[in-house]
Coordinates of C-alpha atoms (C1' of nucleotides) and ligand atoms in Angstrom, one line a residue:
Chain A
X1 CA -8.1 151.5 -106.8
X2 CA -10.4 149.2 -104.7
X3 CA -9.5 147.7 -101.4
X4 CA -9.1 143.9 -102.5
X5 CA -10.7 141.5 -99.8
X6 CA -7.3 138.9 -98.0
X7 CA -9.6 136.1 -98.8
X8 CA -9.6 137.0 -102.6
X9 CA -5.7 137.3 -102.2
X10 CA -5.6 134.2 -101.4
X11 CA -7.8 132.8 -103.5
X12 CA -5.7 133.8 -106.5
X13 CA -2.6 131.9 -105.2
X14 CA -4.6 128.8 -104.9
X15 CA -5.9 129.2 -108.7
X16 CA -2.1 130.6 -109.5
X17 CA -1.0 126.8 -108.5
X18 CA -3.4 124.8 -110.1
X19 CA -3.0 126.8 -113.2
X20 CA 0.7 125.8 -113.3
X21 CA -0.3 122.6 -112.4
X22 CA -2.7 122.6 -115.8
X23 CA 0.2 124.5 -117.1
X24 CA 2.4 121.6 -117.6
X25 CA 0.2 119.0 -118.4
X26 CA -0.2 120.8 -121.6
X27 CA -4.0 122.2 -120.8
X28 CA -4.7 125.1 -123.4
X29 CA -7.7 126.5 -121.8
X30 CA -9.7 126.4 -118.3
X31 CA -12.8 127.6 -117.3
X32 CA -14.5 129.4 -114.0
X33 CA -16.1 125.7 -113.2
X34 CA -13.0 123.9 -113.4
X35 CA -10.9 126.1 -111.7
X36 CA -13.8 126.8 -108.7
X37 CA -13.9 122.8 -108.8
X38 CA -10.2 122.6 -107.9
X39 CA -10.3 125.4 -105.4
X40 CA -13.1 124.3 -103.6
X41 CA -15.4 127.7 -104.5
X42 CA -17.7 128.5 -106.7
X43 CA -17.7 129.7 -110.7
X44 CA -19.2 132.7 -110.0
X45 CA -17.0 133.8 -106.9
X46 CA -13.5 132.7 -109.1
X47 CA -15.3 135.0 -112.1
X48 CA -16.1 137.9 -109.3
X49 CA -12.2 137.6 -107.8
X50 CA -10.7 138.3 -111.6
X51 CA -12.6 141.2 -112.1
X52 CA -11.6 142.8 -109.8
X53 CA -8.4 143.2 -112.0
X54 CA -9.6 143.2 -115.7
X55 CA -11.1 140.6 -117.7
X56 CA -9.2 138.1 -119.0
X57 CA -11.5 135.2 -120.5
X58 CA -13.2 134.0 -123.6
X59 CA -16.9 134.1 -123.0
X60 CA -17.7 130.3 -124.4
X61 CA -14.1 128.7 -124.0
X62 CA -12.6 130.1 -120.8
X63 CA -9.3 131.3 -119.6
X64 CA -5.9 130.5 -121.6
X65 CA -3.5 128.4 -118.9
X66 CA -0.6 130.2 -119.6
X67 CA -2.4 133.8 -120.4
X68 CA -4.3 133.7 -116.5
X69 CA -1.5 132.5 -115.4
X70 CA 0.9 135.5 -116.5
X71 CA -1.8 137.4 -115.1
X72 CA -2.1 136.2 -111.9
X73 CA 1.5 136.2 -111.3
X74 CA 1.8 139.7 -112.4
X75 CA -1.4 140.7 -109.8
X76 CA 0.3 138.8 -107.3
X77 CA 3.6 140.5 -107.6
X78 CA 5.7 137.3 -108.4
X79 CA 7.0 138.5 -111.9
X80 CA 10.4 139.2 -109.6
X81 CA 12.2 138.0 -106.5
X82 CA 11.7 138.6 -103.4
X83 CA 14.7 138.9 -101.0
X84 CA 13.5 137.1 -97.4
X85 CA 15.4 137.4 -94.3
X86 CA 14.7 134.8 -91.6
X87 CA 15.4 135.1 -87.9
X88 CA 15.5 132.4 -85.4
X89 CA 17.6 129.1 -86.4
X90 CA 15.6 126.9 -84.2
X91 CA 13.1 123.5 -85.3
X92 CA 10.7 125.7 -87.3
X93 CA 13.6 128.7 -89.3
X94 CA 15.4 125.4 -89.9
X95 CA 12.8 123.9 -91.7
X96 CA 12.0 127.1 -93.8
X97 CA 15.5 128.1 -94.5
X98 CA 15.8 124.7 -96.1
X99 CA 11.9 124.5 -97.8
X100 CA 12.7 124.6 -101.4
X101 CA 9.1 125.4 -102.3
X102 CA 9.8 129.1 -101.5
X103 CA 12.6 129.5 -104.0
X104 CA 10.6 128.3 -106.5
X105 CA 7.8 130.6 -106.1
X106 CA 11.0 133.6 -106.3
X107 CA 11.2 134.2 -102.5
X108 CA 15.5 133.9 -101.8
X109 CA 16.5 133.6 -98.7
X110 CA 19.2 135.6 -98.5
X111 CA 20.4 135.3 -94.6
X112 CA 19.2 133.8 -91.1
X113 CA 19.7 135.0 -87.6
X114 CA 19.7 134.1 -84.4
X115 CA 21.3 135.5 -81.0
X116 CA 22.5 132.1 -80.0
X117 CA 26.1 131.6 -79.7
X118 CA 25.9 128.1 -80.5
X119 CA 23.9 128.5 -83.9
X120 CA 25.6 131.8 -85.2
X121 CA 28.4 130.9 -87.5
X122 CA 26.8 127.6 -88.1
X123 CA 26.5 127.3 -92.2
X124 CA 22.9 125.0 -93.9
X125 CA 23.3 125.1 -97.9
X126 CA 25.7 128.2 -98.6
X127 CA 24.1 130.3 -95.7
X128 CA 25.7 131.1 -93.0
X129 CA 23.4 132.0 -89.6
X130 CA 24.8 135.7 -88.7
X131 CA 24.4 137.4 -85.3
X132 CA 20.8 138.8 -84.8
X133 CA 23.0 141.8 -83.2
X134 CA 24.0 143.2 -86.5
X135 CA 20.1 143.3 -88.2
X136 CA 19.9 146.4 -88.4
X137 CA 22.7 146.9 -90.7
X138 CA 22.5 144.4 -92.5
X139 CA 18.4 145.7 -93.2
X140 CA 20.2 148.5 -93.7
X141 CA 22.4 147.8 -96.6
X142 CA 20.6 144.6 -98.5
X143 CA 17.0 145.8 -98.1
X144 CA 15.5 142.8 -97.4
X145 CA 12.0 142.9 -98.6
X146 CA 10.3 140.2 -95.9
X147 CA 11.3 139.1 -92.7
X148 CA 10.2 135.6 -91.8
X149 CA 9.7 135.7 -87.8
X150 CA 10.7 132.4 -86.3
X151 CA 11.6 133.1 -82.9
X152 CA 10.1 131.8 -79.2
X153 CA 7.0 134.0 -78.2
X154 CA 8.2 136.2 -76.0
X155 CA 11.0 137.9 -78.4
X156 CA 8.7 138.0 -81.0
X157 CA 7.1 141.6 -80.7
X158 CA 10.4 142.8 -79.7
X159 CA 12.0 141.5 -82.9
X160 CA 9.3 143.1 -84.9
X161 CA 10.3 146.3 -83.4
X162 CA 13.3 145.8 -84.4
X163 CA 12.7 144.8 -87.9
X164 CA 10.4 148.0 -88.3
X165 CA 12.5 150.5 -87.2
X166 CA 15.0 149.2 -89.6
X167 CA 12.9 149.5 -92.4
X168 CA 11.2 146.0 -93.1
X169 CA 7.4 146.1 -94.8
X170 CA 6.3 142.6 -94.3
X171 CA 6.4 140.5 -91.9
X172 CA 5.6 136.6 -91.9
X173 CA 5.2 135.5 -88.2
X174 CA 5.2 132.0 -87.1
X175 CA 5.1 133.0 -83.1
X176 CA 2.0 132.1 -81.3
X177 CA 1.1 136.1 -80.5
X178 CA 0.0 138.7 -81.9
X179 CA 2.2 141.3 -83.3
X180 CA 1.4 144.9 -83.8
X181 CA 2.8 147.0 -85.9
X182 CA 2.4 150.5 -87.9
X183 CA -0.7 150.2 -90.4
X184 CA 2.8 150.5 -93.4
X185 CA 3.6 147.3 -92.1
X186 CA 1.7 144.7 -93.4
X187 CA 2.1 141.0 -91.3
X188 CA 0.6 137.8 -91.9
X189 CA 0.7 135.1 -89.5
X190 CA 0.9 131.4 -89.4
X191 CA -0.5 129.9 -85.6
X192 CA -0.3 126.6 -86.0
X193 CA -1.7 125.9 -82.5
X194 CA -4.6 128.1 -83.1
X195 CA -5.2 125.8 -86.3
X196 CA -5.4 122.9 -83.8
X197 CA -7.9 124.7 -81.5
X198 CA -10.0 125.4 -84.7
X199 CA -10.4 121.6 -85.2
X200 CA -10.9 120.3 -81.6
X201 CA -13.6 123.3 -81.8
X202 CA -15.2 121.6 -84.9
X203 CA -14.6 118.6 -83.0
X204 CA -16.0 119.0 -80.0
X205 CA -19.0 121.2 -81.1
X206 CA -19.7 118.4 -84.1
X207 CA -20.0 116.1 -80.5
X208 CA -21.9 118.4 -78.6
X209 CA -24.8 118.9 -81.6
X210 CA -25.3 115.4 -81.5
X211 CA -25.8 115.2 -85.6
X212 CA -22.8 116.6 -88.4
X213 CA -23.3 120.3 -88.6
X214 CA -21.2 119.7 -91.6
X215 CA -18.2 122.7 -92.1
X216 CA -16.9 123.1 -95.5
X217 CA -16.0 120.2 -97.2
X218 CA -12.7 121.7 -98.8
X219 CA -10.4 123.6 -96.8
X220 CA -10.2 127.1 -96.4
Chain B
X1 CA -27.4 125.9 -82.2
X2 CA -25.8 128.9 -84.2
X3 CA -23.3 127.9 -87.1
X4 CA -20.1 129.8 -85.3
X5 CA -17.7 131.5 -87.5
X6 CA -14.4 130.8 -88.2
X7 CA -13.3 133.7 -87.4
X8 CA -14.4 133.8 -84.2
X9 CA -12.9 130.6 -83.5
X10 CA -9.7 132.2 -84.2
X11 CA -10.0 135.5 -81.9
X12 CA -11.4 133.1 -79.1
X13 CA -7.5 131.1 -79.4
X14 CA -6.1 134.6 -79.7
X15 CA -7.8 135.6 -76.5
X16 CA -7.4 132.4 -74.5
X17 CA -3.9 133.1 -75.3
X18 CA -4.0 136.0 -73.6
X19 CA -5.9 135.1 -70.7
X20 CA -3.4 132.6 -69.8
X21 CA -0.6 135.0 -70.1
X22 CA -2.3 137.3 -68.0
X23 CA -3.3 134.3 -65.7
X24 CA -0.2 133.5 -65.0
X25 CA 1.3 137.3 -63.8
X26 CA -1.7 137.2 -61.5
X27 CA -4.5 139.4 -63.0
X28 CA -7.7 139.2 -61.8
X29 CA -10.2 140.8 -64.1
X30 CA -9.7 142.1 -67.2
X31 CA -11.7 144.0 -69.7
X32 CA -12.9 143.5 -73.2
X33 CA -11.0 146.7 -74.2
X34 CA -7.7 145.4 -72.9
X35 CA -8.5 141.8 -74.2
X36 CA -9.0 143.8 -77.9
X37 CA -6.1 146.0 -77.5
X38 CA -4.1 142.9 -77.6
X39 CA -5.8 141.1 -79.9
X40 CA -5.9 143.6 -82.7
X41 CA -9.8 144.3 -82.6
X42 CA -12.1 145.9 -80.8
X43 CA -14.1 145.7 -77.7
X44 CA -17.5 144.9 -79.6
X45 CA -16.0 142.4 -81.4
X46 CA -14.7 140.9 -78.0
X47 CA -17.9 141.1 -76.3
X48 CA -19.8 139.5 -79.2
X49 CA -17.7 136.8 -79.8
X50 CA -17.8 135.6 -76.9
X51 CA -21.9 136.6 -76.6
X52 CA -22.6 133.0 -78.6
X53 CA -21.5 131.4 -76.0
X54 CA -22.9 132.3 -72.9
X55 CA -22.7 135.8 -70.7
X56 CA -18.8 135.2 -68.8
X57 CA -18.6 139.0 -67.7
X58 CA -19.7 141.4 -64.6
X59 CA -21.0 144.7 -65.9
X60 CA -18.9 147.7 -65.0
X61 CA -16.2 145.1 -63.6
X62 CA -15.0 142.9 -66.6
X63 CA -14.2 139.3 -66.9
X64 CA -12.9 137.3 -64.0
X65 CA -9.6 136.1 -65.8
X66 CA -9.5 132.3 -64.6
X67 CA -12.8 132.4 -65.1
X68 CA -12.9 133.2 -68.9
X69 CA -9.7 131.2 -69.7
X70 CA -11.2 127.9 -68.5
X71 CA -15.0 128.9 -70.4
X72 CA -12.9 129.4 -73.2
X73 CA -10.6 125.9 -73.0
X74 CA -14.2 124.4 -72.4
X75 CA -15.6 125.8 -75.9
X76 CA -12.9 125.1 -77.4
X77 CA -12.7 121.5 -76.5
X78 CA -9.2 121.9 -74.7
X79 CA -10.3 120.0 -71.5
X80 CA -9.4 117.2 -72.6
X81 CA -6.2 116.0 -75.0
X82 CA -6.2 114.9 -78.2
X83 CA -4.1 112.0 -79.8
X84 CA -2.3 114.1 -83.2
X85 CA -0.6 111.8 -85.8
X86 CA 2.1 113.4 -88.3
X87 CA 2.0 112.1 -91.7
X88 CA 5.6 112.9 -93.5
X89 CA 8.5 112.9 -91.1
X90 CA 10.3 115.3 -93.4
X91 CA 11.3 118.8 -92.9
X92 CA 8.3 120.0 -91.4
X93 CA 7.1 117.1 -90.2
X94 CA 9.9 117.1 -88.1
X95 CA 9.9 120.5 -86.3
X96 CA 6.5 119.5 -85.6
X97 CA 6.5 116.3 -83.8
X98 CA 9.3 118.6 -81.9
X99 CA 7.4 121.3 -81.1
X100 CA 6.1 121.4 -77.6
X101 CA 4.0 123.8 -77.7
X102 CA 1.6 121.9 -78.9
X103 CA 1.9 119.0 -76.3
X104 CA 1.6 122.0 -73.6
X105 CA -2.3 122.7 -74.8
X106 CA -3.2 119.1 -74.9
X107 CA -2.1 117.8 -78.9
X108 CA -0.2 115.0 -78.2
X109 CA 1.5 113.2 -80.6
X110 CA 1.6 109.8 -80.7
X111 CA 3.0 108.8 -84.1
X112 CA 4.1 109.4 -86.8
X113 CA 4.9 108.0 -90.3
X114 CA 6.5 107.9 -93.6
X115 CA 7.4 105.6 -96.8
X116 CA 11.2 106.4 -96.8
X117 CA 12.9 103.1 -95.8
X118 CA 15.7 104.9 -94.5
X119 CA 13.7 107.1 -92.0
X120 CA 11.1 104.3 -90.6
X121 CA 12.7 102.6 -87.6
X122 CA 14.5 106.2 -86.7
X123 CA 13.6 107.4 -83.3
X124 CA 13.1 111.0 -81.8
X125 CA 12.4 111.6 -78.4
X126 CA 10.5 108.3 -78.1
X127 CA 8.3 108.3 -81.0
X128 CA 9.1 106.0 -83.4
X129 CA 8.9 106.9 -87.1
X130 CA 6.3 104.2 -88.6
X131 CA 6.1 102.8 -92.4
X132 CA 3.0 104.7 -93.4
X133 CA 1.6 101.1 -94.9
X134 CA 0.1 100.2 -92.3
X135 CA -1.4 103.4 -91.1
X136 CA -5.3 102.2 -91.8
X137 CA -4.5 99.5 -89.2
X138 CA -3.1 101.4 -86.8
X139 CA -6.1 103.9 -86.8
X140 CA -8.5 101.6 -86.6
X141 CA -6.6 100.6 -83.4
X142 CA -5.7 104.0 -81.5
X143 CA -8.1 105.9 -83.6
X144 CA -6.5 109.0 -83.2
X145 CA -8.5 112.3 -83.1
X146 CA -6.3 114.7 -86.0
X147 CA -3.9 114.1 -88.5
X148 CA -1.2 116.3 -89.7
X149 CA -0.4 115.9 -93.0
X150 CA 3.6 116.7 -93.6
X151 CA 3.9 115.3 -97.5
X152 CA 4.4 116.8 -100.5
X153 CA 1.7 118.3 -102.2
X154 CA 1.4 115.5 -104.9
X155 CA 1.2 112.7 -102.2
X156 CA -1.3 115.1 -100.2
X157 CA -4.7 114.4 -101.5
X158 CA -3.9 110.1 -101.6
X159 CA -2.8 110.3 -98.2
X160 CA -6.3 112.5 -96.6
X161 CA -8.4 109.6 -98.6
X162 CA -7.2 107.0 -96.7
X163 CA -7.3 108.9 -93.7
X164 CA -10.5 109.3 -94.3
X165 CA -11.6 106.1 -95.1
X166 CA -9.8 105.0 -91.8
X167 CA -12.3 107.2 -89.8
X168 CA -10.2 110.3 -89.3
X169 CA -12.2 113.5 -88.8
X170 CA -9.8 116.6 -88.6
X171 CA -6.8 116.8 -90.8
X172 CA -4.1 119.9 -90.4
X173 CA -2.8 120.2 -94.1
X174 CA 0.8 122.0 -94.5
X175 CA 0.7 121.1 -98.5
X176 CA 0.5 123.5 -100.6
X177 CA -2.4 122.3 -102.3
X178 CA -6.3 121.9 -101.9
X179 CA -7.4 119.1 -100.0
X180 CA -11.1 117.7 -100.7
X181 CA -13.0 115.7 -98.2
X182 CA -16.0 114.5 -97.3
X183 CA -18.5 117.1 -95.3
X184 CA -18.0 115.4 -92.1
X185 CA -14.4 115.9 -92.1
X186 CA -12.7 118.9 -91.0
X187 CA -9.6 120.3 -92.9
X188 CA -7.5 123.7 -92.0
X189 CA -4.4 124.4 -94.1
X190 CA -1.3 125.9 -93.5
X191 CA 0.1 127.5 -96.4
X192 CA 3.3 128.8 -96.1
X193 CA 3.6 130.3 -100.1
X194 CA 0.1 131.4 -100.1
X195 CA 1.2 133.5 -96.7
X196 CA 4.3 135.0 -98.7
X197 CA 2.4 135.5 -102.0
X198 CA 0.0 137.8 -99.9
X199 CA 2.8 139.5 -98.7
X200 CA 4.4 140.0 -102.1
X201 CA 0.8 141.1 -103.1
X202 CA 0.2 143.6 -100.4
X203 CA 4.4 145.1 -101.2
X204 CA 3.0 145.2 -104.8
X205 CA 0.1 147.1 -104.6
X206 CA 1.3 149.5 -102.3
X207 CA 3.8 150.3 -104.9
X208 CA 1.8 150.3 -107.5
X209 CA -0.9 152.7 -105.9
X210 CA 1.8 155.1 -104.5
X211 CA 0.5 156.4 -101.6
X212 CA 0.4 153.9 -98.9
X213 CA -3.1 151.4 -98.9
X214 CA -2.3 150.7 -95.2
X215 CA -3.7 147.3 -94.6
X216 CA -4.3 146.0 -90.6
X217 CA -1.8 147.0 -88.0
X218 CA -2.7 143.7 -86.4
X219 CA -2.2 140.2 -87.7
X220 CA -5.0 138.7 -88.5
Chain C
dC1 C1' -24.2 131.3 -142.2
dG2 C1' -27.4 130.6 -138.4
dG3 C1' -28.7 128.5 -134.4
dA4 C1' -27.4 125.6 -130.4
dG5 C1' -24.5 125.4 -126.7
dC6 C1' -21.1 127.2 -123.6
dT7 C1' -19.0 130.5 -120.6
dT8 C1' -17.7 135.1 -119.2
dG9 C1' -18.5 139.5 -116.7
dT10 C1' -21.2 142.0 -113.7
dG11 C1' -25.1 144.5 -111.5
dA12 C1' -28.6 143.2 -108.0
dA13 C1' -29.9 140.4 -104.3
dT14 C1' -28.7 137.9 -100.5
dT15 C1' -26.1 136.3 -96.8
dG16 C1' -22.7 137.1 -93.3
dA17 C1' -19.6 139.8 -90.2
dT18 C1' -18.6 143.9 -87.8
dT19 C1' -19.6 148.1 -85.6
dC20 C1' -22.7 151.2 -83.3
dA21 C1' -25.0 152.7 -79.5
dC22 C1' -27.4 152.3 -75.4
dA23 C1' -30.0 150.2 -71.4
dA24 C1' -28.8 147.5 -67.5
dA25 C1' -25.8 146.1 -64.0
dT26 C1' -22.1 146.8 -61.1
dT27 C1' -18.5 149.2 -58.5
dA28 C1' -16.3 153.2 -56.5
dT29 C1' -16.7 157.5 -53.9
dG30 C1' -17.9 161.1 -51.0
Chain D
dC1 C1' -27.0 156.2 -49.6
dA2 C1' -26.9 158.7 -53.8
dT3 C1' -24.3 159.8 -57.6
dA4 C1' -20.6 159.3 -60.8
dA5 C1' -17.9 156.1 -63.4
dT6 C1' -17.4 151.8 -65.6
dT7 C1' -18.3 148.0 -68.5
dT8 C1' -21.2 144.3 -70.2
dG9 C1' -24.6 142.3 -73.4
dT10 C1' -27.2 142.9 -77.4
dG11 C1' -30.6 144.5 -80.9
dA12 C1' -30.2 147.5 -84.9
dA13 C1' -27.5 149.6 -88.4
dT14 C1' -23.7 149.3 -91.4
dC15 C1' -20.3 147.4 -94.0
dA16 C1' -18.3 143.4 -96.6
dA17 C1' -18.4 139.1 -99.1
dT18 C1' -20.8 135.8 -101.7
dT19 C1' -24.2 134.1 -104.6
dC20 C1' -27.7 134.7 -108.2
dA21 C1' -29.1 135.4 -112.6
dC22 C1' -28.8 136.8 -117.1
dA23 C1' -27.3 139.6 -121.2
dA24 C1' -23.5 139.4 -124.2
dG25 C1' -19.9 137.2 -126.6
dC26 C1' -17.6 133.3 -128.6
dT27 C1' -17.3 128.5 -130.7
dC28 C1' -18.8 124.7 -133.1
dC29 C1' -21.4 122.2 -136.2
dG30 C1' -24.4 121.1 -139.7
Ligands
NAD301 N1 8.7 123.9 -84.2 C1 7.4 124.0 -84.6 O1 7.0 123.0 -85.3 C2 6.6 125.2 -84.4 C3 5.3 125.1 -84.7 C4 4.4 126.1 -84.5 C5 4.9 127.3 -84.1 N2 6.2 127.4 -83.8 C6 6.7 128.7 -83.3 O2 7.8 129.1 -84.0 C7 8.7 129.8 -83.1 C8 10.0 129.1 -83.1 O3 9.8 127.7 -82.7 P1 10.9 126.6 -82.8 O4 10.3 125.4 -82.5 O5 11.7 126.8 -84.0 O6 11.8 127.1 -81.5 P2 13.3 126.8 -81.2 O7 13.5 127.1 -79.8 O8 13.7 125.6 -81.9 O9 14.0 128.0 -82.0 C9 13.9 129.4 -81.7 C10 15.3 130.0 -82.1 O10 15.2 131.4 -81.9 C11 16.4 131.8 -81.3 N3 16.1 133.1 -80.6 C12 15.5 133.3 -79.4 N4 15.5 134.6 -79.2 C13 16.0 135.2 -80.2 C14 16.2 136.6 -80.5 N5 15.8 137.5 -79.7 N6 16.8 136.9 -81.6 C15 17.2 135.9 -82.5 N7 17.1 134.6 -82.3 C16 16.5 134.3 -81.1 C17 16.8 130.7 -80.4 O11 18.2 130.8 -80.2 C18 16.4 129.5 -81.2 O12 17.5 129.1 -82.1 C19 8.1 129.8 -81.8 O13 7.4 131.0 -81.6 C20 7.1 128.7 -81.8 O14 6.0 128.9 -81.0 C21 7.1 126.4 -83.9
NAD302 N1 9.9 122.6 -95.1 C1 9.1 123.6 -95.0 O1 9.5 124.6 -94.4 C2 7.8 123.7 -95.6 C3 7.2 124.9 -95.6 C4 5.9 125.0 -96.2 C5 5.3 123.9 -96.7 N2 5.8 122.8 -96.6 C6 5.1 121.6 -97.2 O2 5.1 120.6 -96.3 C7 5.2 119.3 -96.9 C8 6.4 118.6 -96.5 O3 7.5 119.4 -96.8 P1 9.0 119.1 -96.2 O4 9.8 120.2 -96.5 O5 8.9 118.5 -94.9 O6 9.4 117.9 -97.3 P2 10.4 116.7 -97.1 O7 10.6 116.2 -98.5 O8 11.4 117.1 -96.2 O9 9.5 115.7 -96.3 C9 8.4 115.0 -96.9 C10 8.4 113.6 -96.3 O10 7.2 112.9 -96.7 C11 7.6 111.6 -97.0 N3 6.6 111.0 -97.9 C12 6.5 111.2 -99.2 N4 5.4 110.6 -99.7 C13 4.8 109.9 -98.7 C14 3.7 109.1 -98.5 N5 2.9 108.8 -99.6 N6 3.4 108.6 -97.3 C15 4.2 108.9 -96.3 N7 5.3 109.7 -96.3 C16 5.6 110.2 -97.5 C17 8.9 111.6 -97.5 O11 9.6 110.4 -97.4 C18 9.6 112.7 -96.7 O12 10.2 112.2 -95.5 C19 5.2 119.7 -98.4 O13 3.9 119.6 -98.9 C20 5.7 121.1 -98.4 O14 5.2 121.8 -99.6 C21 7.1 122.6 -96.1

DNA sequence: CGGAGCTTGTGAATTGATTCACAAATTATG
DNA sequence: CATAATTTGTGAATCAATTCACAAGCTCCG
């Protein structure tokens, strides 16, 4: 099978919610336009992205709502539940463990770590944050399928060694560095400072060229 | 001057990072191998990334470390600070305004708002939580450089409109939908679901093509 | 039923990003 | 000082992603 680009990956999950979105406002059908319109691309690249996995429209009607959308959660691998650990109770796990959008969308969060005393023991809706000294067995015996990474910097990599060696296949890191893993191991990471430093880039340079060098006008 | 891509914008935070970690054990020089090591690419890549800026390097030496770090805080526009305003004192929104890492690169943040009755008027570390009515006022006064935007998804896109019309330029989005602007605004998004979704797509398809599809070793 | 009007699916062309590969510059060494 | 060992900076080549453009299929309407 192909190697699918990460950018058309993520293109599908932003037509997956708009489709859901169209979904229950009763829309029977949608075309490549609407649905580029919505996800700030073009017809043509949301018609290239679907075929790379079949052909699912109508030529001269478009997509059925609920039809592309059963697709796309099948591509995307969200016709089950995925069972998430988290580790680090601090500001940002916190928020997470608590972020309701995530159930919805089938990822359970099943338990959350941390190594301090103070936290472990400490119970947020029906969990109860365990001690990050027992991971290993717990990977061990529920599986988890993702960890969430939501520790300081510095632990981070060493966590992810951790979490590896146990037996954990994706990883969704929050830390500000970069983590390296095994090419099995697939990790995505969210840097919110380096999402700052892309603006005061696009900031500053707009400044420094004198006239807009106009980016894109919807985001990534 | 060159359109710079986005991507490069990101490995230049990823190596700044770096460079000030290295900075501050004392390093002198260092090389674009070992700058790519730990970024998770390669030494070309290094070397032309940082090419469209300017030549920072000695040949058959490296890059003087203070050197690069403060070219690279000057490209990305880090000399100076930037006034960040949180829109949504929720979950998120919280964590955020608590985070100090982002104070420590120069995103200060100097308010922040909501609608909820109950939370305007609360306090956290001396930032008052604002009524978000009277936002377009108070951006017209302090004109503040980015906004985060910390609401629900439905609220999202009504919220960057007035933003907009207020004079903001650079909007961090943590919905988990599309935000449209104007060409002369910059948007970057934070999507938390789209992150797991690639991971759930990435678990999938390696399942689905049995042997293993190895994807990178190194976070994007 | 036939033609007008859409819209898909997809090779081909184009645009963009990464990698290669090597001359030029510098340091280290004997 | 000459030679070996590094390492940068950058055109050229390659690889990847996006856009173009159009034949083919479907609907709708008279
Ligand atoms: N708070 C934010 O808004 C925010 C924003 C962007 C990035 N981040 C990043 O997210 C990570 C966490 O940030 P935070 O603000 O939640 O920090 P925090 O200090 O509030 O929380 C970190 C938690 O991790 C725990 N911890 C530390 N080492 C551990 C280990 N080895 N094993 C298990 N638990 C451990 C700590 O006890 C603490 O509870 C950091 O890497 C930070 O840079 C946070
Ligand atoms: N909590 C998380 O971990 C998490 C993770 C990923 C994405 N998100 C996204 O971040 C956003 C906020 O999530 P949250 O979990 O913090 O939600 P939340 O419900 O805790 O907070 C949202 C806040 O926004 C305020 N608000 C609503 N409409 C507003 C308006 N028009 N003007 C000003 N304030 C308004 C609400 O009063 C509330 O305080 C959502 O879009 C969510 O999808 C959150």
């Amino acid at each position: 099978m192909k190697r699918i680009a990460e950018s058309t990956v993520r293109r599908l999950s932003i037509y997956l919610r708009f489709l859901e979105e169209s979904e229950n406002r009763g829309l029977a059908t949608i075309s490549s336009q609407e649905l580029a319109r919505r996800g700030g691309t073009t017809s043509a690249q949301v018609r290239k992205d679907l075929s790379f996995f079949g052909s699912f429209g109508k030529r001269g009607l478009g997509y059925s709502v609920p039809e592309l959308s059963a697709s796309l959660r099948d591509i995307l691998g969200l016709r089950r539940t995925w069972n998430v650990i988290i580790v680090g109770a601090g500001k940002i796990g916190t928020a997470l463990a608590q972020y309701r959008g995530f159930r919805q969308r089938g990822f359970i969060v099943s338990a959350v770590y941390d190594r301090d005393p103070r936290k472990i023991g400490t119970v947020w809706e029906s969990l109860t944050v365990r001690d990050v000294a027992g991971i290993e067995k717990d990977i061990d015996a529920a599986a988890p399928d993702i960890a969430v990474l939501a520790v300081p910097g510095e632990e981070a990599q060493g966590i992810a060694n951790r979490l590896v060696k146990a037996g954990v296949k994706a990883i969704l890191s929050f830390a500000p560095t970069q983590i390296h893993t095994p090419a099995d191991v697939t990790v995505r990471s969210v840097n919110m400072a380096m999402e700052l430093e892309g603006l005061s880039f696009a900031l500053t340079s707009r400044d420094r060229n004198g006239a807009e060098d106009g980016l894109d006008s919807a985001s990534r």
